[in-house]
Short mmCIF file of N, CA and C in Angstrom, two decimals:
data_model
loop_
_atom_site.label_atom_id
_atom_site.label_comp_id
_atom_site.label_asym_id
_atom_site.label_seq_id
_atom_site.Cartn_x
_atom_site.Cartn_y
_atom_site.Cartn_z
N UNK A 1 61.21 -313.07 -191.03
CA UNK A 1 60.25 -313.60 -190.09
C UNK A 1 58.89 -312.95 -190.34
N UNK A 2 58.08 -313.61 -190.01
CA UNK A 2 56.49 -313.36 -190.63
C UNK A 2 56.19 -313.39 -188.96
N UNK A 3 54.63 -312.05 -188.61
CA UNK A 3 54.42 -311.63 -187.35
C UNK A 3 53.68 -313.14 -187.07
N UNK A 4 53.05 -314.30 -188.16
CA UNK A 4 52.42 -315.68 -187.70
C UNK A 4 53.33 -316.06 -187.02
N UNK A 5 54.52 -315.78 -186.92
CA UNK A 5 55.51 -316.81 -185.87
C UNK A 5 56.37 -316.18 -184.83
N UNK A 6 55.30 -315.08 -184.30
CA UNK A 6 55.62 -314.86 -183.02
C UNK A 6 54.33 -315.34 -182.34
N UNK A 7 54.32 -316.13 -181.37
CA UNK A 7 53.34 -316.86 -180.55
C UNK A 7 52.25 -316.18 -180.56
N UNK A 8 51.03 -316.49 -180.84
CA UNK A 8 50.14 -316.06 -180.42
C UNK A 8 49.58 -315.27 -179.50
N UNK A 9 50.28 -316.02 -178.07
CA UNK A 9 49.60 -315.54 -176.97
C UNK A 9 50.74 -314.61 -176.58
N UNK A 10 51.73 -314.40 -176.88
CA UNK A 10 52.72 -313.06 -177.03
C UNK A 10 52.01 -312.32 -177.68
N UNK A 11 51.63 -312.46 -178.92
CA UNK A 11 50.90 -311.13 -179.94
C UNK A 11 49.74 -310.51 -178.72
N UNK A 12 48.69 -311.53 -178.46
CA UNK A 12 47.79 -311.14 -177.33
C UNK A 12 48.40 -310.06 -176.53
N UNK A 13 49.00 -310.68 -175.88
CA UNK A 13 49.59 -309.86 -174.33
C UNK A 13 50.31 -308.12 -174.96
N UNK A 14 50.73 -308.47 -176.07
CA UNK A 14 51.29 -307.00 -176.72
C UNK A 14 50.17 -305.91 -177.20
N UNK A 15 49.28 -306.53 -177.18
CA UNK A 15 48.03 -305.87 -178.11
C UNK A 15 47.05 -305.64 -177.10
N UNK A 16 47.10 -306.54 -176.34
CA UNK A 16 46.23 -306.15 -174.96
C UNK A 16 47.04 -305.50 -174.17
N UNK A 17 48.28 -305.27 -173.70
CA UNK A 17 49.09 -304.36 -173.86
C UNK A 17 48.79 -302.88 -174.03
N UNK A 18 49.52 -303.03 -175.11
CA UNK A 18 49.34 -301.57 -175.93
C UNK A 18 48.32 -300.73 -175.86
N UNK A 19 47.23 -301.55 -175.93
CA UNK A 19 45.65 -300.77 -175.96
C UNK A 19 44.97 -300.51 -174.84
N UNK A 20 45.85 -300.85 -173.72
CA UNK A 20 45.51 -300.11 -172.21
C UNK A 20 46.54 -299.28 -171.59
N UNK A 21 47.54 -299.20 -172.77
CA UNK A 21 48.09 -297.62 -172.11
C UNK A 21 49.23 -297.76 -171.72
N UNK A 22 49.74 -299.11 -171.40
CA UNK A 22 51.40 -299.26 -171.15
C UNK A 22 52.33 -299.12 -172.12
N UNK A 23 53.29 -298.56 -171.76
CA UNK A 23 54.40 -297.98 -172.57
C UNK A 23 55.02 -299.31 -173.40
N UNK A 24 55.13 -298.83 -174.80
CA UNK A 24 55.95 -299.67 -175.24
C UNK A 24 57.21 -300.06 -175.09
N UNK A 25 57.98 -299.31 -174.22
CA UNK A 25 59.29 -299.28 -173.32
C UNK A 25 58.70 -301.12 -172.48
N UNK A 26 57.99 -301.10 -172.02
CA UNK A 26 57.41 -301.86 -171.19
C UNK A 26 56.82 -303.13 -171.76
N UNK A 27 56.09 -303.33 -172.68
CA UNK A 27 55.30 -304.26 -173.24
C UNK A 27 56.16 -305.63 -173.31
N UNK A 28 57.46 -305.57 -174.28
CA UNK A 28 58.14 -306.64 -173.99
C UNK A 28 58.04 -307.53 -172.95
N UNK A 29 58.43 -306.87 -171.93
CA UNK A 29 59.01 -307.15 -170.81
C UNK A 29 58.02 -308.17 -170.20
N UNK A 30 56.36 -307.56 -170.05
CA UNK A 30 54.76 -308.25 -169.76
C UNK A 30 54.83 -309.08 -170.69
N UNK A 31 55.08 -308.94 -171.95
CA UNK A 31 54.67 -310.03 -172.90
C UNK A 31 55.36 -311.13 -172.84
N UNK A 32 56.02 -311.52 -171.74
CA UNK A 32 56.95 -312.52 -171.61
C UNK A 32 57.96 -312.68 -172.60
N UNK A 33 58.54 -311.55 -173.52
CA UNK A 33 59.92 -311.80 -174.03
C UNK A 33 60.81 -310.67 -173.48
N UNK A 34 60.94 -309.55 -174.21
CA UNK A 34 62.20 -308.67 -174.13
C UNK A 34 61.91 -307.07 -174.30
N UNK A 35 62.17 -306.10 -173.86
CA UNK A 35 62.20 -304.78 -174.28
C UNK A 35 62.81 -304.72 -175.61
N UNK A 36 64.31 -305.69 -175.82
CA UNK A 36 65.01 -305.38 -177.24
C UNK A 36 64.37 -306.18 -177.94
N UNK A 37 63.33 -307.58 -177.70
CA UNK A 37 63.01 -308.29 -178.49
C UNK A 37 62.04 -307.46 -179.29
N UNK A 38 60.99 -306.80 -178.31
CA UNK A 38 59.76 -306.10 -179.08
C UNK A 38 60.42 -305.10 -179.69
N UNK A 39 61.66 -304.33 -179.47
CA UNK A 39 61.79 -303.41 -180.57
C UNK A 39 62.55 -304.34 -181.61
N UNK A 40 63.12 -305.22 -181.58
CA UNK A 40 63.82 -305.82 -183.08
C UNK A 40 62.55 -306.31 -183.77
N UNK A 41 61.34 -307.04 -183.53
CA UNK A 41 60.19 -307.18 -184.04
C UNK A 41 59.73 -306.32 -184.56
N UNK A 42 59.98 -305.31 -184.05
CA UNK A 42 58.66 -303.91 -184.99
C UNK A 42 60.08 -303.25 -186.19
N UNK A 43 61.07 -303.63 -185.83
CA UNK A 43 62.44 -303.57 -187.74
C UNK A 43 62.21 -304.59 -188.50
N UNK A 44 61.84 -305.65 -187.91
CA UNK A 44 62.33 -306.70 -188.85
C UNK A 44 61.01 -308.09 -189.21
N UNK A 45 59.99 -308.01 -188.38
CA UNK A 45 58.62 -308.56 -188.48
C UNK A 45 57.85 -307.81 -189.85
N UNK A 46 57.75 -308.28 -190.83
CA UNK A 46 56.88 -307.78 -191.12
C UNK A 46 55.49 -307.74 -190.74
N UNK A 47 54.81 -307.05 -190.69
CA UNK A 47 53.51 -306.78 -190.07
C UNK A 47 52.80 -306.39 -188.76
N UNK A 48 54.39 -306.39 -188.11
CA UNK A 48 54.28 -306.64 -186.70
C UNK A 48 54.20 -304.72 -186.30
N UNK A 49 55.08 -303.69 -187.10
CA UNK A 49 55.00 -302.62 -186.58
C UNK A 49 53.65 -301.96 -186.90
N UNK A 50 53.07 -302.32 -187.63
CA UNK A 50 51.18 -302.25 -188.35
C UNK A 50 50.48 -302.61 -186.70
N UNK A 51 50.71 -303.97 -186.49
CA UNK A 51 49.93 -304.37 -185.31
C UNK A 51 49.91 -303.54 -184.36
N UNK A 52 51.06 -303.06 -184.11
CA UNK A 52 51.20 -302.57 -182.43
C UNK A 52 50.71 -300.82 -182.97
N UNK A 53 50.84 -300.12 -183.68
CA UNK A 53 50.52 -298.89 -184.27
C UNK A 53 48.90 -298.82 -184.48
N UNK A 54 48.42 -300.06 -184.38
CA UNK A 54 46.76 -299.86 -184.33
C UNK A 54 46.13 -300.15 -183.27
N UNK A 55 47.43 -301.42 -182.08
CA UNK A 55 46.75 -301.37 -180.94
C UNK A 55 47.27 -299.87 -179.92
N UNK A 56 48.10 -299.07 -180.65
CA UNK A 56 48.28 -297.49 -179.55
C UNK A 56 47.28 -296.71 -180.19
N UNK A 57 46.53 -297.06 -181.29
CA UNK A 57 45.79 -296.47 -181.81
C UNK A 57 44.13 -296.15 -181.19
N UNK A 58 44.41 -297.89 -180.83
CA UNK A 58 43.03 -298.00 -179.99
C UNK A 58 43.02 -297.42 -178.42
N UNK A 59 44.53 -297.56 -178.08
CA UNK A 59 44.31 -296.66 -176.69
C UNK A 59 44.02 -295.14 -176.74
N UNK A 60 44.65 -294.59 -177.87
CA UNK A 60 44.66 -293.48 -178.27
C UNK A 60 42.93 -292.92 -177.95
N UNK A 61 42.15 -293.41 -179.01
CA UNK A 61 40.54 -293.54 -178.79
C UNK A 61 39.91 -293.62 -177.54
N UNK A 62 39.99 -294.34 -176.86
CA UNK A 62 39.65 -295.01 -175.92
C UNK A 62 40.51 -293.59 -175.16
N UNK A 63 41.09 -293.03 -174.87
CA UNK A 63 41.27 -292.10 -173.93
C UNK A 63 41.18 -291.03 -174.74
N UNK A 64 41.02 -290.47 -175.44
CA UNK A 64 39.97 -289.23 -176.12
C UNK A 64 38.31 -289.59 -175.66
N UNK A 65 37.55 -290.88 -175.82
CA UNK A 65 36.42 -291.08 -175.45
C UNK A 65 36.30 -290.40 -173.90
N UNK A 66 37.24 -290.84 -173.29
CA UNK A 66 37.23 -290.62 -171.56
C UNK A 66 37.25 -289.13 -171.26
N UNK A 67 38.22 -288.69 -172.36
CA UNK A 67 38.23 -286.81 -171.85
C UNK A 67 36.72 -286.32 -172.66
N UNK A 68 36.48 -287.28 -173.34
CA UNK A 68 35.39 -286.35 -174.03
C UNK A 68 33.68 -286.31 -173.04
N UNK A 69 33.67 -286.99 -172.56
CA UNK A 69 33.26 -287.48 -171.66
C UNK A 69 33.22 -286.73 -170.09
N UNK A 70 34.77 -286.76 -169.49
CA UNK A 70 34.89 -285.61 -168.85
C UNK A 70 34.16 -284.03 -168.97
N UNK A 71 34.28 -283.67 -170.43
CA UNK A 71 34.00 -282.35 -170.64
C UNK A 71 32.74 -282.34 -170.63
N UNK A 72 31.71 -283.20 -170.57
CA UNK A 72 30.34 -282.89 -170.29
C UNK A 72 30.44 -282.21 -168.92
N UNK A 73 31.37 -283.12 -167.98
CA UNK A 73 30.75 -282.06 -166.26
C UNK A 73 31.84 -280.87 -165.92
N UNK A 74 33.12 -280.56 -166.95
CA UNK A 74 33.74 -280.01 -166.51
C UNK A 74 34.24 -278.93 -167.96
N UNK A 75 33.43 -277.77 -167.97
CA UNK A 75 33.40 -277.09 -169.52
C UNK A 75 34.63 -276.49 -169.43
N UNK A 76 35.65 -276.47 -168.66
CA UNK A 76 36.90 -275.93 -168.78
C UNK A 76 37.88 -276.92 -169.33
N UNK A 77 37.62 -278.23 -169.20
CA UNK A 77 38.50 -279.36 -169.67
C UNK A 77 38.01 -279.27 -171.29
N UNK A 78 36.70 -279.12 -171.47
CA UNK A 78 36.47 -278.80 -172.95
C UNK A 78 37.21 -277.89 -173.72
N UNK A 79 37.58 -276.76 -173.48
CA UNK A 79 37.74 -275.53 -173.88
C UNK A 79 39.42 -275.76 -173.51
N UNK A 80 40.09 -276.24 -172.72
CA UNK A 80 41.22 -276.82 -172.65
C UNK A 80 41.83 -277.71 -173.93
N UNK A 81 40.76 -278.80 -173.48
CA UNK A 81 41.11 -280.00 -175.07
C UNK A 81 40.92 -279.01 -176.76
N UNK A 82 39.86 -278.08 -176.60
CA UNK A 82 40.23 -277.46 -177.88
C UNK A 82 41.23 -276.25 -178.05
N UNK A 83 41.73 -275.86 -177.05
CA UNK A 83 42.64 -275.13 -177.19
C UNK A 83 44.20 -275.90 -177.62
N UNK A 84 44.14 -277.36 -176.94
CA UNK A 84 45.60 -278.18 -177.34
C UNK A 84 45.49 -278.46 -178.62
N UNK A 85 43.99 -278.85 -179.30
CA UNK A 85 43.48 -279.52 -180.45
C UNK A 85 44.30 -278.21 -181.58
N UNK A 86 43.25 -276.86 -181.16
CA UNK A 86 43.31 -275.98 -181.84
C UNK A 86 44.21 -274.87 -182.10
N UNK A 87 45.28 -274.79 -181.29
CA UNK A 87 45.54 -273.56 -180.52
C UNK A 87 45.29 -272.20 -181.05
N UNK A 88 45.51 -272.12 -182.60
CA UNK A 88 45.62 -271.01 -183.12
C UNK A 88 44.33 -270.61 -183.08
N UNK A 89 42.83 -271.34 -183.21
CA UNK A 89 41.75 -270.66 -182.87
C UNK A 89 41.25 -270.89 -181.76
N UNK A 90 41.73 -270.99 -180.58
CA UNK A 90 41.45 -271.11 -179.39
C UNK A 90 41.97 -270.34 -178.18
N UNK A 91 43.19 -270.34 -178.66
CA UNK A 91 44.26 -269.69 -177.02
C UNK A 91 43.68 -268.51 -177.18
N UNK A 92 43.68 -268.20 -175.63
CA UNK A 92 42.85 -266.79 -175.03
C UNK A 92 42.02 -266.28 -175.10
N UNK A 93 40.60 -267.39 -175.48
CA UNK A 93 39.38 -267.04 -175.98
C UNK A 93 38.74 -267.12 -174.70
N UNK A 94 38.19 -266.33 -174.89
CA UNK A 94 37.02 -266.04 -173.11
C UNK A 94 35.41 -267.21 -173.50
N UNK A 95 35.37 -267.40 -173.01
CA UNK A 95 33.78 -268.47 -173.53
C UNK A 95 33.20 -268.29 -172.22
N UNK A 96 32.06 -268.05 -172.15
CA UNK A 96 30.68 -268.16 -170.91
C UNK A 96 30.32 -269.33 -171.18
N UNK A 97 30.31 -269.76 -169.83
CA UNK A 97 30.37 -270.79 -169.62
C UNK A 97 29.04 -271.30 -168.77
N UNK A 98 28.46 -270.55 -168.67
CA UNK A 98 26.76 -270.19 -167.66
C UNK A 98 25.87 -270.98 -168.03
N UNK A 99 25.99 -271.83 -169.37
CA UNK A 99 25.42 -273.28 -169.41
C UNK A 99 26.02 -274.38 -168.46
N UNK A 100 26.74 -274.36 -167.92
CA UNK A 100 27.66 -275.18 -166.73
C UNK A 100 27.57 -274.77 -165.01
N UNK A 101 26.46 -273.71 -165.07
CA UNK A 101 26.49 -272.69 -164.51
C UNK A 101 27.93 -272.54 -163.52
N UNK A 102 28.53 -271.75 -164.51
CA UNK A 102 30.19 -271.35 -163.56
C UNK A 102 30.33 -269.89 -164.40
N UNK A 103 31.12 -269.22 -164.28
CA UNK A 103 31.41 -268.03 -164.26
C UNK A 103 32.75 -267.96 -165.84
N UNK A 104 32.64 -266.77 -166.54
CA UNK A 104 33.47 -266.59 -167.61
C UNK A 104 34.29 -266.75 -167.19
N UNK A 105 35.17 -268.14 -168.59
CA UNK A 105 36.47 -268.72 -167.89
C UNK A 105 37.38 -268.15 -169.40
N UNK A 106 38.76 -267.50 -169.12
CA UNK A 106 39.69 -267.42 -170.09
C UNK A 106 40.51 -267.71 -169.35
N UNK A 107 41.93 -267.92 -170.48
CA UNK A 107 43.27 -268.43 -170.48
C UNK A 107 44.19 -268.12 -171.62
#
């Protein structure tokens, strides 16, 4: 089976889907077919496990934009996100933080 002959407006709903954050446990189900359908599609579609891997891709983005974003008003969520990013050059680093005006934050 070729991903052209899963309906269109199924592909839509999976991709618009995916790229706002609902679980792929879930997507089936909205997309008006199946939880087992969407996973036998992404074994046996070609092209189809490409599709959905670029639309979690785009949610992926799209919520890194949002924390990144966050960390302009909140310099501890910064220093947080690079500590998950980084850990080995990050965990337990003290940073002044007095451009935020708040007080030396470690962890």
């Amino acid at each position: 089976m070729k991903i052209e002959e899963i309906p269109q407006i199924i592909r839509n709903e999976i991709k618009n889907n995916l790229e706002n954050g609902i679980l792929e446990e879930d997507v089936g189900q909205l997309s008006g077919s199946s939880k087992s359908t969407y996973f036998r599609w992404k074994k046996e579609v070609k092209g189809f496990d490409e599709f959905c891997e670029k639309a979690i891709l785009t949610y992926k983005k799209k919520l890194i934009n949002a924390v990144n974003l966050g960390t302009i008003k909140d310099g501890k969520l910064a220093l947080e996100m690079l500590e998950r990013r980084w850990p080995d050059q990050w965990k337990g680093k003290t940073v002044n933080l007095n451009i935020f005006n708040k007080e030396d934050v470690s962890w």
